[in-house]
Short mmCIF file of C-alpha atoms in Angstrom, two decimals:
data_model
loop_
_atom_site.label_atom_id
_atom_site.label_comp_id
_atom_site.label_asym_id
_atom_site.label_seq_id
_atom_site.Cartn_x
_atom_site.Cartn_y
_atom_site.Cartn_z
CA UNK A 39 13.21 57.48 -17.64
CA UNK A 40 11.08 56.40 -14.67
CA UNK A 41 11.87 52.90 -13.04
CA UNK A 42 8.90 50.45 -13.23
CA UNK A 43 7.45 49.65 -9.65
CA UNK A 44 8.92 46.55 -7.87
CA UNK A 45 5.58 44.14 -7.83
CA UNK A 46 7.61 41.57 -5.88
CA UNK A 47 5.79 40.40 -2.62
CA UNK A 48 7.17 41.31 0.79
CA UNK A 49 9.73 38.79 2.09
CA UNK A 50 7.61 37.84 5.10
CA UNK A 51 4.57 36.64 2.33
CA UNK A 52 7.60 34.78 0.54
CA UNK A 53 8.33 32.99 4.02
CA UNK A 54 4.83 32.09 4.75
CA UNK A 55 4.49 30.94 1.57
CA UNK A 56 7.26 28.39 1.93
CA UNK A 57 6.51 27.88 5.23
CA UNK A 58 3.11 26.63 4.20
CA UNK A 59 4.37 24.85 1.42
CA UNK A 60 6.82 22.51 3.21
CA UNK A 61 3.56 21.83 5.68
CA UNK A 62 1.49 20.55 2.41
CA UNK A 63 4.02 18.46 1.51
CA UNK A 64 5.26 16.91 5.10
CA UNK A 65 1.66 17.19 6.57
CA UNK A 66 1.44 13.31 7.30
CA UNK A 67 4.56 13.66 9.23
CA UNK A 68 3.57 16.85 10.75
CA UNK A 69 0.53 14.67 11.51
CA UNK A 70 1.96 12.02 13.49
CA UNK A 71 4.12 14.38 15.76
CA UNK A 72 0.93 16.33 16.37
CA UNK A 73 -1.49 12.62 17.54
CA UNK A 74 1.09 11.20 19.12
CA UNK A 75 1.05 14.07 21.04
CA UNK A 76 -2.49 14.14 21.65
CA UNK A 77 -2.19 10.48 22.59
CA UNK A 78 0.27 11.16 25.67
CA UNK A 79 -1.29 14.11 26.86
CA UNK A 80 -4.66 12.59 26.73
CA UNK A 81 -4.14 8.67 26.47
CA UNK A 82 -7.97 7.87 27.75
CA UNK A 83 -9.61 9.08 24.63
CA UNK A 84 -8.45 6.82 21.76
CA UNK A 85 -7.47 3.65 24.33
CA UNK A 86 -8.97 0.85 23.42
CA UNK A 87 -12.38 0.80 25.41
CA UNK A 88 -11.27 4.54 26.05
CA UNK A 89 -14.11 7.29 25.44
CA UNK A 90 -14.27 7.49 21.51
CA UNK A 91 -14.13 3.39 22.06
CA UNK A 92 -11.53 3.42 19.39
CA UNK A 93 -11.66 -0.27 18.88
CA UNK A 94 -15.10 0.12 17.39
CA UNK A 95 -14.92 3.78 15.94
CA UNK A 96 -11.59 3.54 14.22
CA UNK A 97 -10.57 -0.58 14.15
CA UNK A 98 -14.07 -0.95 12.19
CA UNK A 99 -15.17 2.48 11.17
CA UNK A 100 -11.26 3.98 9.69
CA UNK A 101 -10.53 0.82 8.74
CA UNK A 102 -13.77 0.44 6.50
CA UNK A 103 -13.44 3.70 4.89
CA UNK A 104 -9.81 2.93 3.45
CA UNK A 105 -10.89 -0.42 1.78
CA UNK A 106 -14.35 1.42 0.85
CA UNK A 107 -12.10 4.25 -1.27
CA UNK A 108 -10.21 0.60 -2.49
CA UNK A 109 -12.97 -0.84 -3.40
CA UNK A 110 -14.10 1.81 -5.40
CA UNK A 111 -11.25 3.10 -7.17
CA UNK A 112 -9.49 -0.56 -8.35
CA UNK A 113 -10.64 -2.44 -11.26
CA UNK A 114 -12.21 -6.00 -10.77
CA UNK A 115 -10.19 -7.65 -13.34
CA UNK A 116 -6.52 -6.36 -11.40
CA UNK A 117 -7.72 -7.86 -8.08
CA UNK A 118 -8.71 -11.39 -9.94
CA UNK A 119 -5.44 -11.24 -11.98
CA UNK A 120 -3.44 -10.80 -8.60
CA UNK A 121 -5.53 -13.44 -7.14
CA UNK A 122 -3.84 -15.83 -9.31
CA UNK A 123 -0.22 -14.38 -9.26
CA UNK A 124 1.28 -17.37 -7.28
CA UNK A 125 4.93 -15.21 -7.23
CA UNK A 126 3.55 -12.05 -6.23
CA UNK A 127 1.71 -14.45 -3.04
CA UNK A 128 5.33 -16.57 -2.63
CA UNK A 129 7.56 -13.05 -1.99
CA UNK A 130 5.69 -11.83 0.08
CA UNK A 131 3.79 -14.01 2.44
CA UNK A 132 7.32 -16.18 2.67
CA UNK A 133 9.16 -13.04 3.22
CA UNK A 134 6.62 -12.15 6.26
CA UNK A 135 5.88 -15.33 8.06
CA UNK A 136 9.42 -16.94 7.05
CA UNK A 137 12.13 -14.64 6.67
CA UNK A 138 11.56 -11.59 9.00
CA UNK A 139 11.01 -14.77 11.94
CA UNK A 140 14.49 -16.27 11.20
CA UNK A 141 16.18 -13.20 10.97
CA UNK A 142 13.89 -11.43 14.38
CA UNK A 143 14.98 -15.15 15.95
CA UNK A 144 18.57 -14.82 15.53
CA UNK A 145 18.71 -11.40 16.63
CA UNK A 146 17.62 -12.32 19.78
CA UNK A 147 19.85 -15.19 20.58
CA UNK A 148 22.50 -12.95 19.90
CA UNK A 149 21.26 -10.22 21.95
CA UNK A 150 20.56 -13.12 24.75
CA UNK A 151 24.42 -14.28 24.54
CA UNK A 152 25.92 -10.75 24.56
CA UNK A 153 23.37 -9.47 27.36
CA UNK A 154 23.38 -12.09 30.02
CA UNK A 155 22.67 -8.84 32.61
CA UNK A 156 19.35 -8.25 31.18
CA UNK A 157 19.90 -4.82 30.08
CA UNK A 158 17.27 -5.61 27.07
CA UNK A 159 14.25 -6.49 28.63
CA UNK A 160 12.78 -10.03 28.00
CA UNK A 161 9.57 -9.23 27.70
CA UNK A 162 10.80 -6.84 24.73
CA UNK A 163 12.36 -10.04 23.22
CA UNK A 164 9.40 -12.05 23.42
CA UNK A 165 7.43 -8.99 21.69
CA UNK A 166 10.02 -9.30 19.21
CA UNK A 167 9.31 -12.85 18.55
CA UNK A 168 5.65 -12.01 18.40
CA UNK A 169 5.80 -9.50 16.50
CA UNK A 170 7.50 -11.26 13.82
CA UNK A 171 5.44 -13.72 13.25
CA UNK A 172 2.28 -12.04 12.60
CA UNK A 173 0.61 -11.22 9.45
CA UNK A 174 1.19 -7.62 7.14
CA UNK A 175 -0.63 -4.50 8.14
CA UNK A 176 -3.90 -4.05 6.71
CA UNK A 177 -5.04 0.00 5.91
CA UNK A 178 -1.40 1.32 5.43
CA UNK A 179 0.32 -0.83 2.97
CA UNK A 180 -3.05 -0.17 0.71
CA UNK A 181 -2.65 3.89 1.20
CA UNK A 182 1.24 3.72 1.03
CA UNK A 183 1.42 1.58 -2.40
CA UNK A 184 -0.91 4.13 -4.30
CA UNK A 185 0.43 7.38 -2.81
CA UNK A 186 4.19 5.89 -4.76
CA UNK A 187 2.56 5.40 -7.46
CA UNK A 188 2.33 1.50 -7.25
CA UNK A 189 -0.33 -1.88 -7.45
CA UNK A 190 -2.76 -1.21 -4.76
CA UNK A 191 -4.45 -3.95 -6.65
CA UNK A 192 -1.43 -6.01 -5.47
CA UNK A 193 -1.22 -4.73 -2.08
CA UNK A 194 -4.80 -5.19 -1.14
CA UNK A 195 -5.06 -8.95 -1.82
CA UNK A 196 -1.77 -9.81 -0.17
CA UNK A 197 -3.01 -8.05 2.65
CA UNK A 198 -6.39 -10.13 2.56
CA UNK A 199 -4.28 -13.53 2.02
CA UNK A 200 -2.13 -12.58 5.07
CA UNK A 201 -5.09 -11.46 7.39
CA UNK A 202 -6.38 -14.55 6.60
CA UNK A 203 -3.36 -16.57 7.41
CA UNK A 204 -2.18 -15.03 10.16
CA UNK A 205 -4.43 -16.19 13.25
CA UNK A 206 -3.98 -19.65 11.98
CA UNK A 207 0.04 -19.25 11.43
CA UNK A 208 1.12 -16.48 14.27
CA UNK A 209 0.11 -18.26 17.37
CA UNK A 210 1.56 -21.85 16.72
CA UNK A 211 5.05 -20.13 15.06
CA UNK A 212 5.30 -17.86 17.76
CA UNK A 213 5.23 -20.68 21.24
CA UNK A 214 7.38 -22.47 18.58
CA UNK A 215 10.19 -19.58 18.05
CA UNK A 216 10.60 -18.66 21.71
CA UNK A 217 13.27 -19.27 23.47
CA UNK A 218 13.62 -22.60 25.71
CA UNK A 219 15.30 -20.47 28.61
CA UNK A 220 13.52 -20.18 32.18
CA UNK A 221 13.25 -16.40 31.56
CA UNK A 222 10.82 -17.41 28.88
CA UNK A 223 8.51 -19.69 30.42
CA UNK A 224 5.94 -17.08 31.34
CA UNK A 225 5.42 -16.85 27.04
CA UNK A 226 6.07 -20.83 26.34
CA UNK A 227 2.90 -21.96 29.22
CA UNK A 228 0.94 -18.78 29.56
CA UNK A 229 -1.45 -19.64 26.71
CA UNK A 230 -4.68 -18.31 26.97
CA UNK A 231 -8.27 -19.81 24.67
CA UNK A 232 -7.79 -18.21 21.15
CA UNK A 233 -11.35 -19.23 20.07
CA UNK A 234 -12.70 -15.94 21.00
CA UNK A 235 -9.67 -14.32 19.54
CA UNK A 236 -10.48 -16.15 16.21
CA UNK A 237 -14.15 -14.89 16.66
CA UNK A 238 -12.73 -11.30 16.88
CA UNK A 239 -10.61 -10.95 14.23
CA UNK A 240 -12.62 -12.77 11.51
CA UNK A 241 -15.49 -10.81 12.32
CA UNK A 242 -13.35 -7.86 11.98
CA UNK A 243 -11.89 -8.65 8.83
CA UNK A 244 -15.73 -9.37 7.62
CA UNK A 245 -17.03 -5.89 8.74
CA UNK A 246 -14.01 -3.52 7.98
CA UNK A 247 -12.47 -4.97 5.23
CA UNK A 248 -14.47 -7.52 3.18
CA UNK A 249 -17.56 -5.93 3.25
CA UNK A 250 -16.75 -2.35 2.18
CA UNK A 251 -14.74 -3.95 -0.43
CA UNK A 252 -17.59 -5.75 -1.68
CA UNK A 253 -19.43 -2.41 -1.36
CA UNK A 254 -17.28 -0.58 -3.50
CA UNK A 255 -16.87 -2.75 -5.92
CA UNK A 256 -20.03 -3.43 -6.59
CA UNK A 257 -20.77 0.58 -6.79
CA UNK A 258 -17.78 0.79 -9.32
CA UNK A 259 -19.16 -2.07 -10.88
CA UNK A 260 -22.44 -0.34 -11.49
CA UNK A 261 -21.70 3.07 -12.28
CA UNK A 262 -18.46 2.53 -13.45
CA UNK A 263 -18.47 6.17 -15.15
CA UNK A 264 -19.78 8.88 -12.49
CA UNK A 265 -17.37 6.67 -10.31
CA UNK A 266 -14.69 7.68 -11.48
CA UNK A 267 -15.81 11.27 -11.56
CA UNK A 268 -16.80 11.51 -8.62
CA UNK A 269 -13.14 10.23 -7.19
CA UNK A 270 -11.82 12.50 -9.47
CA UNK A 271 -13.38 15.51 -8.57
CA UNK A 272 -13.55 14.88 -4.89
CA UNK A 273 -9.96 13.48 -4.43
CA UNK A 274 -11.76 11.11 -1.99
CA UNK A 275 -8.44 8.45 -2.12
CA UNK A 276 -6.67 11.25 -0.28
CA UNK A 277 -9.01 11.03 2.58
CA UNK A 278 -7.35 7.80 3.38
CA UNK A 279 -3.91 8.74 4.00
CA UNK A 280 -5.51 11.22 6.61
CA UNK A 281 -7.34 7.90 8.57
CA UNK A 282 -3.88 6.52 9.05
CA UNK A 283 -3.35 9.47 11.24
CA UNK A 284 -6.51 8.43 13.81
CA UNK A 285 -5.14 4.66 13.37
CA UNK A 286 -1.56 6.16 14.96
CA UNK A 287 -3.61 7.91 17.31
CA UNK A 288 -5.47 4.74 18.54
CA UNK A 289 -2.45 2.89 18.83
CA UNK A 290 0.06 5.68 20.50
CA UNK A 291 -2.89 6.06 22.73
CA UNK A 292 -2.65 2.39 24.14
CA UNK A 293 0.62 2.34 24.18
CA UNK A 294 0.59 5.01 27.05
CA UNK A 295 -2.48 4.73 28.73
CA UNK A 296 -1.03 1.32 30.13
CA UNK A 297 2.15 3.18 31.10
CA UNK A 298 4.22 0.01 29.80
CA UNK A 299 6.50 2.34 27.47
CA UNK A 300 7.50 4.82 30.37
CA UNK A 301 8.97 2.04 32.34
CA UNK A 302 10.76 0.05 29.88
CA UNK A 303 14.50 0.75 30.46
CA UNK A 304 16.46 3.87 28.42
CA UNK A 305 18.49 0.94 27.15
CA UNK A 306 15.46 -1.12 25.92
CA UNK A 307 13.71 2.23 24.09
CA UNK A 308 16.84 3.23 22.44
CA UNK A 309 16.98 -0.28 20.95
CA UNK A 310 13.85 -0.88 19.79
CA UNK A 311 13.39 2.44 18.43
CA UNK A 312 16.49 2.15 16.58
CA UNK A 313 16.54 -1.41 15.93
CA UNK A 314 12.39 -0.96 14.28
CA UNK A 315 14.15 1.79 12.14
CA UNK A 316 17.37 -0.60 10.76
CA UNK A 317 15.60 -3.74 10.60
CA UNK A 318 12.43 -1.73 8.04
CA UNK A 319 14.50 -0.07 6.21
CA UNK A 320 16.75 -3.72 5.69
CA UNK A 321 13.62 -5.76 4.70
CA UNK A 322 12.54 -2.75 2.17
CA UNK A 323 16.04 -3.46 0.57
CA UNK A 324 15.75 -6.96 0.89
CA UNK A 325 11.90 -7.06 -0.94
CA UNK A 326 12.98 -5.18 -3.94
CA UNK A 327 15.52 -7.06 -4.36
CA UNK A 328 13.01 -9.82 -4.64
CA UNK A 329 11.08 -8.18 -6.46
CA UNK A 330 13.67 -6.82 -9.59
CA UNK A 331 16.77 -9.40 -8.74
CA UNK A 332 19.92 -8.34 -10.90
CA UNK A 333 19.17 -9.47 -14.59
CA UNK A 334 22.50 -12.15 -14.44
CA UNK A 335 20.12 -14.48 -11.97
CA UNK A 336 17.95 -14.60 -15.39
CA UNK A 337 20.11 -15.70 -18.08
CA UNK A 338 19.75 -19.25 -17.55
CA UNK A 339 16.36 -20.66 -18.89
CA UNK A 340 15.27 -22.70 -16.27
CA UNK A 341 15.82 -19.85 -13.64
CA UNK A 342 13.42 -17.36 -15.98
CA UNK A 343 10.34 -18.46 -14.69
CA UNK A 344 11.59 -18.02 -10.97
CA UNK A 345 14.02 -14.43 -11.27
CA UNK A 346 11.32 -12.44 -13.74
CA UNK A 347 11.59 -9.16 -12.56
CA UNK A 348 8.14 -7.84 -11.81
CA UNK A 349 6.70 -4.49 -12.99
CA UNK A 350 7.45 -1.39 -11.37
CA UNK A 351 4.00 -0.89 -9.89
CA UNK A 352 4.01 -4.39 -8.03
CA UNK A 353 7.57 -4.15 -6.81
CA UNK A 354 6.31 -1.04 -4.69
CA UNK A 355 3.17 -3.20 -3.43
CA UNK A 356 5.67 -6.10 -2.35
CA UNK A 357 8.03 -3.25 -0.54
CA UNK A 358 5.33 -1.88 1.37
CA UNK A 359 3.34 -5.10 1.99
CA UNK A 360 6.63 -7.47 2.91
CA UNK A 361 8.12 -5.80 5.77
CA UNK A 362 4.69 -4.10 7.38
CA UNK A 363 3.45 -5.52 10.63
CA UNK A 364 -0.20 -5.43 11.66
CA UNK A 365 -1.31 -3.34 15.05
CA UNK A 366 -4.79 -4.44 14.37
CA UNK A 367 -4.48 -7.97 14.71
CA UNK A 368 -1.35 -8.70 16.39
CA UNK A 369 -2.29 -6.55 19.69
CA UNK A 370 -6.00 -8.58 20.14
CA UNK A 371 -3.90 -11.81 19.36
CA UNK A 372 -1.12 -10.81 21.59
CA UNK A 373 -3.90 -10.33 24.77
CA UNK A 374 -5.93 -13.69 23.73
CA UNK A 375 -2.70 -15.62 23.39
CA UNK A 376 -1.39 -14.64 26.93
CA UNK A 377 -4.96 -13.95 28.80
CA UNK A 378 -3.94 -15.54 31.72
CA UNK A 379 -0.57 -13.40 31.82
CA UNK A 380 -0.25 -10.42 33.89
CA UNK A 381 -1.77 -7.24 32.58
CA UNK A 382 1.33 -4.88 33.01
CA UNK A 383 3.94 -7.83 31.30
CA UNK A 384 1.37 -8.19 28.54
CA UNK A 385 1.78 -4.42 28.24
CA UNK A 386 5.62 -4.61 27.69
CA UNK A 387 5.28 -7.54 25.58
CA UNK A 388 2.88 -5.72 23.18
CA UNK A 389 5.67 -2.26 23.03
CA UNK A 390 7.76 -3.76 19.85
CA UNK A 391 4.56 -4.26 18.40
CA UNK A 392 3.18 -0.80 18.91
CA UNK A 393 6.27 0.72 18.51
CA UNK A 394 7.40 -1.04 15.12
CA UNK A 395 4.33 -0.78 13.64
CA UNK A 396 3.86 3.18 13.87
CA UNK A 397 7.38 3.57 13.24
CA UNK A 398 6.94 1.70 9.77
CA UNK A 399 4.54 4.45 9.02
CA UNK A 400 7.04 6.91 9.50
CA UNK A 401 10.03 5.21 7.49
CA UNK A 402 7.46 4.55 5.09
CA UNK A 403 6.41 8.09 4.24
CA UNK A 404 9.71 8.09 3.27
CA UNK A 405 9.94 5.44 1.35
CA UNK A 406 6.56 7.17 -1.01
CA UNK A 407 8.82 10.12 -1.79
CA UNK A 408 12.05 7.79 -2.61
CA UNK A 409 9.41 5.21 -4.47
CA UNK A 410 7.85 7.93 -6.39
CA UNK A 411 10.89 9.57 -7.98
CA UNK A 412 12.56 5.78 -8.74
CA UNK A 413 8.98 4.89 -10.71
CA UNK A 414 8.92 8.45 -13.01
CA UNK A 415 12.64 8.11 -13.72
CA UNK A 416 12.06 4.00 -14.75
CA UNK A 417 9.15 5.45 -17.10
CA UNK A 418 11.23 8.34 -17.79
CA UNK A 419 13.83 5.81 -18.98
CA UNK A 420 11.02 3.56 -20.69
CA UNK A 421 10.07 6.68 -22.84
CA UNK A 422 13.69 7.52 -24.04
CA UNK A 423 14.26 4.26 -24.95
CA UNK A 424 11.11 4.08 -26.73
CA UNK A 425 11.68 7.43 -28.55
CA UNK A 426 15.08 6.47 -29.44
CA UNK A 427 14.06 3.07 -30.99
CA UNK A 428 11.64 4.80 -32.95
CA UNK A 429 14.45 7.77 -34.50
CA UNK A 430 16.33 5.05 -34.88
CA UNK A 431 13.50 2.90 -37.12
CA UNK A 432 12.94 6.08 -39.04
CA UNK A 433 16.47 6.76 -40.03
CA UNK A 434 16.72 2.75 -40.98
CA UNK A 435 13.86 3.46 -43.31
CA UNK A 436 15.01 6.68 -44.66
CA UNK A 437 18.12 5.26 -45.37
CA UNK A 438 16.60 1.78 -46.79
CA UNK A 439 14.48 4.23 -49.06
CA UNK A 440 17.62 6.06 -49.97
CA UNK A 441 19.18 2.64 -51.15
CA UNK A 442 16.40 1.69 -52.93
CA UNK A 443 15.60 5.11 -54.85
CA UNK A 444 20.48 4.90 -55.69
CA UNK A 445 19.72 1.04 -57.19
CA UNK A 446 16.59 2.14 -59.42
CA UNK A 447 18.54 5.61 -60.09
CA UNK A 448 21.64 2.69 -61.31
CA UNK A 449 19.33 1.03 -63.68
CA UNK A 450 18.22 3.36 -64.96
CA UNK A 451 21.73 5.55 -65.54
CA UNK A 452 22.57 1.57 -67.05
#
C-alpha cells in the first residue's frame, strides 16, 4: 500500500508565516521602534518648524483625521448621554488635574530630601510638576479605548472637557505646585504672556478636533446607512491607530533635534524612563479601581449613588483617559509659560513631558491586549450567567408543570 504524499509546507514557509504573524499583531510596537528611529537619525524632518512643518501637517492634519474617523463612526445620542454623566467627568478630570499633581508633588519632595547632590536634575523635577498638571492626551486615548473594545463615546468628550480646561487650570496649578527652593526660581518668576498661547491652542482644538467632529457627525448624521458601510468595508477606524505612529514621530523628533535628552544625566534617563513606566501603570490600577470599586463600598444605600460600578466599556475609557498626558498642548504651553527662559533649560524641562507621554503609548498597547481579554471574559461571564438563569427558569417550570399535572392526576385518582 502506497503512503499518501506529505502536503505539509516546508518549515522555512511555517517560519515566515509566524514570523509575519507576530509582525501583524505587534506592528504598532514594531512601529514605534522603527519612528523613533527615524526621528534620531533624522530629527530635522518632523521638528516642530522642521521640513514636513509637523506642527501644521500632523498637530492639525493627524490630529483631524482621528476625530474625523470619531466623528463618523460614534452615535450622537452616546456623546450627549456622556455629556451629562457628571461621574464619568468627576473620575476622571479629578483624577488628572488632582490626584496625579499630589502624588507627582510628593514624589519630588522626596526625591529633593534624599538627593540633596542633584543627581536628578531640577529641571526634570520641574517637568515633572508640569507635566502633571496638564490636561489628558487628545488622539490616543480616543484610538486606545476602541481598539480594547471600550466607550470611545466616553473617551472623546472627557478629552474635549479636559482640552478645554487645561490652559485655564495647568498654568496657575503648576507656579502654584513648584517648589519654594532657590533651585526653583528660574520656574516660580520666569513667566512668559500666555495670551498667544491661549490663541494657539484654542484655535487648535477648533481646527483639529471640533471641526472634523462636527464634520463627521454631521456626515453620519446624514447618511447614517452607507456610513456605516463604508467604515465597514474600508476598516477606515484602523487608519487611526497608524497616525499615532507620525504623532510619536513628531514628538521623538523634538525631543532630539534640541539635543536636551542626550545631555540629561544616565541617572536622570534611567529615572524618568522607569519612573513614566511605574507611575502609568499605578494610575491604570488606581482608575479602574475607580471605575468598578469592590462591591462591599456599595452595600450601604447612601454610598450607591457614589460606588456604582460603571460598565465595562466606560471603565476602559476612564483607564486610558485618567492617567494620559497631552504632548500637544502641554509642550506649546510649556514654551509660552517660560518664553523668557533659556532655550536649552526649556528643552530639559519639556523631556518628562515628551518622554512620559510616548511612553504611555507604549504601556498602553499593552494595556489594549490585557483590556481586551478582561472585557470578552466579563461578557463571557455575563452570557453563562445568563444561560444558566434561563436552564434554571426552564427546569422551575418543568417541574411547576410536573406538580401541577401530580395534583390534577390526585383528583382525579380521588
Amino acid at each position: 500500500m502506497q503512503a499518501a504524499p506529505d502536503t505539509a509546507p516546508p518549515r522555512w514557509q511555517r517560519v515566515l508565516k509566524r514570523i509575519a504573524s507576530l509582525i501583524l499583531h505587534q506592528w504598532l510596537l514594531i512601529g514605534m521602534g522603527v519612528v523613533c528611529a527615524l526621528a534620531y537619525c533624522f530629527p530635522n524632518v518632523a521638528k516642530n518648524g522642521g521640513i514636513i512643518r509637523s506642527e501644521y501637517s500632523i498637530m492639525y492634519g493627524v490630529i483631524a483625521i482621528i476625530f474625523l474617523i470619531s466623528g463618523l463612526s460614534i452615535p450622537r445620542q452616546k456623546l450627549i448621554s456622556h455629556a451629562l454623566n457628571w461621574r464619568l467627568h468627576l473620575v476622571v478630570q479629578v483624577i488628572s488635574f488632582l490626584f496625579i499633581p499630589a502624588v507627582v508633588l510628593a514624589i519630588v519632595h522626596i526625591i529633593l530630601v534624599a538627593d540633596p547632590g542633584e543627581r536628578i536634575d531640577r529641571a526634570v523635577l520641574a517637568g515633572y510638576i508640569f507635566t502633571a498638571c496638564i490636561p489628558t492626551t487628545i488622539a490616543s486615548n480616543v484610538v486606545m479605548t476602541r481598539s480594547a473594545g471600550g466607550d470611545d463615546a466616553a473617551a472623546l468628550v472627557e478629552v474635549l472637557l479636559a482640552n478645554i480646561l487645561g490652559p485655564f487650570v495647568t498654568a496657575a496649578w503648576t507656579i502654584s505646585l513648584i517648589p519654594k527652593m532657590a533651585v526653583f526660581d528660574t520656574w516660580r518668576f520666569g513667566g512668559g504672556n500666555l495670551g498667544s498661547m491661549y490663541k494657539e491652542v484654542f484655535q487648535q482644538l477648533g481646527l483639529s478636533v471640533l471641526l472634523p467632529l462636527f464634520i463627521g457627525q454631521l456626515v453620519r448624521w446624514t447618511w447614517p446607512d452607507h456610513t456605516a458601510l463604508v467604515l465597514q468595508k474600508t476598516k477606515v477606524p484602523k487608519l487611526a491607530t497608524f497616525c499615532l505612529l507620525l504623532l510619536i514621530w513628531a514628538t521623538f523628533s523634538s525631543c532630539f533635534a534640541t539635543g536636551a535628552l542626550q545631555t540629561l544625566s544616565a541617572q536622570s534617563i534611567v529615572f524618568v524612563v522607569l519612573f513614566n513606566i511605574l507611575l502609568y501603570i499605578t494610575l491604570t490600577a488606581v482608575c479602574f479601581f475607580c471605575s468598578r470599586p469592590p462591591r462591599i463600598f456599595s452595600s450601604r444605600r447612601w454610598s450607591k449613588p457614589i460606588f456604582k460600578r460603571m460598565s465595562p466599556e466606560e471603565t476602559i475609557a476612564v483607564c486610558f483617559c485618567g492617567p494620559a498626558k497631552s504632548t500637544a498642548l502641554g509642550i506649546p504651553l510649556l514654551y509660552a509659560m517660560w518664553q523668557p527662559v533659556d532655550l536649552f533649560l526649556k528643552a530639559k524641562t519639556s523631556v518628562p513631558v515628551l518622554l512620559y507621554t510616548t511612553e504611555q503609548i507604549c504601556v498602553a498597547h499593552f494595556f489594549v491586549q490585557l483590556f481586551r481579554w478582561w472585557h470578552a471574559r466579563i461578557f463571557e461571564k455575563e452570557d453563562f450567567d445568563d444561560s444558566t438563569h434561563n436552564d434554571v427558569d426552564i427546569a422551575m417550570a418543568e417541574d411547576t408543570r410536573g406538580d401541577h399535572a401530580g395534583r390534577a392526576h390526585g383528583r382525579t385518582t380521588v
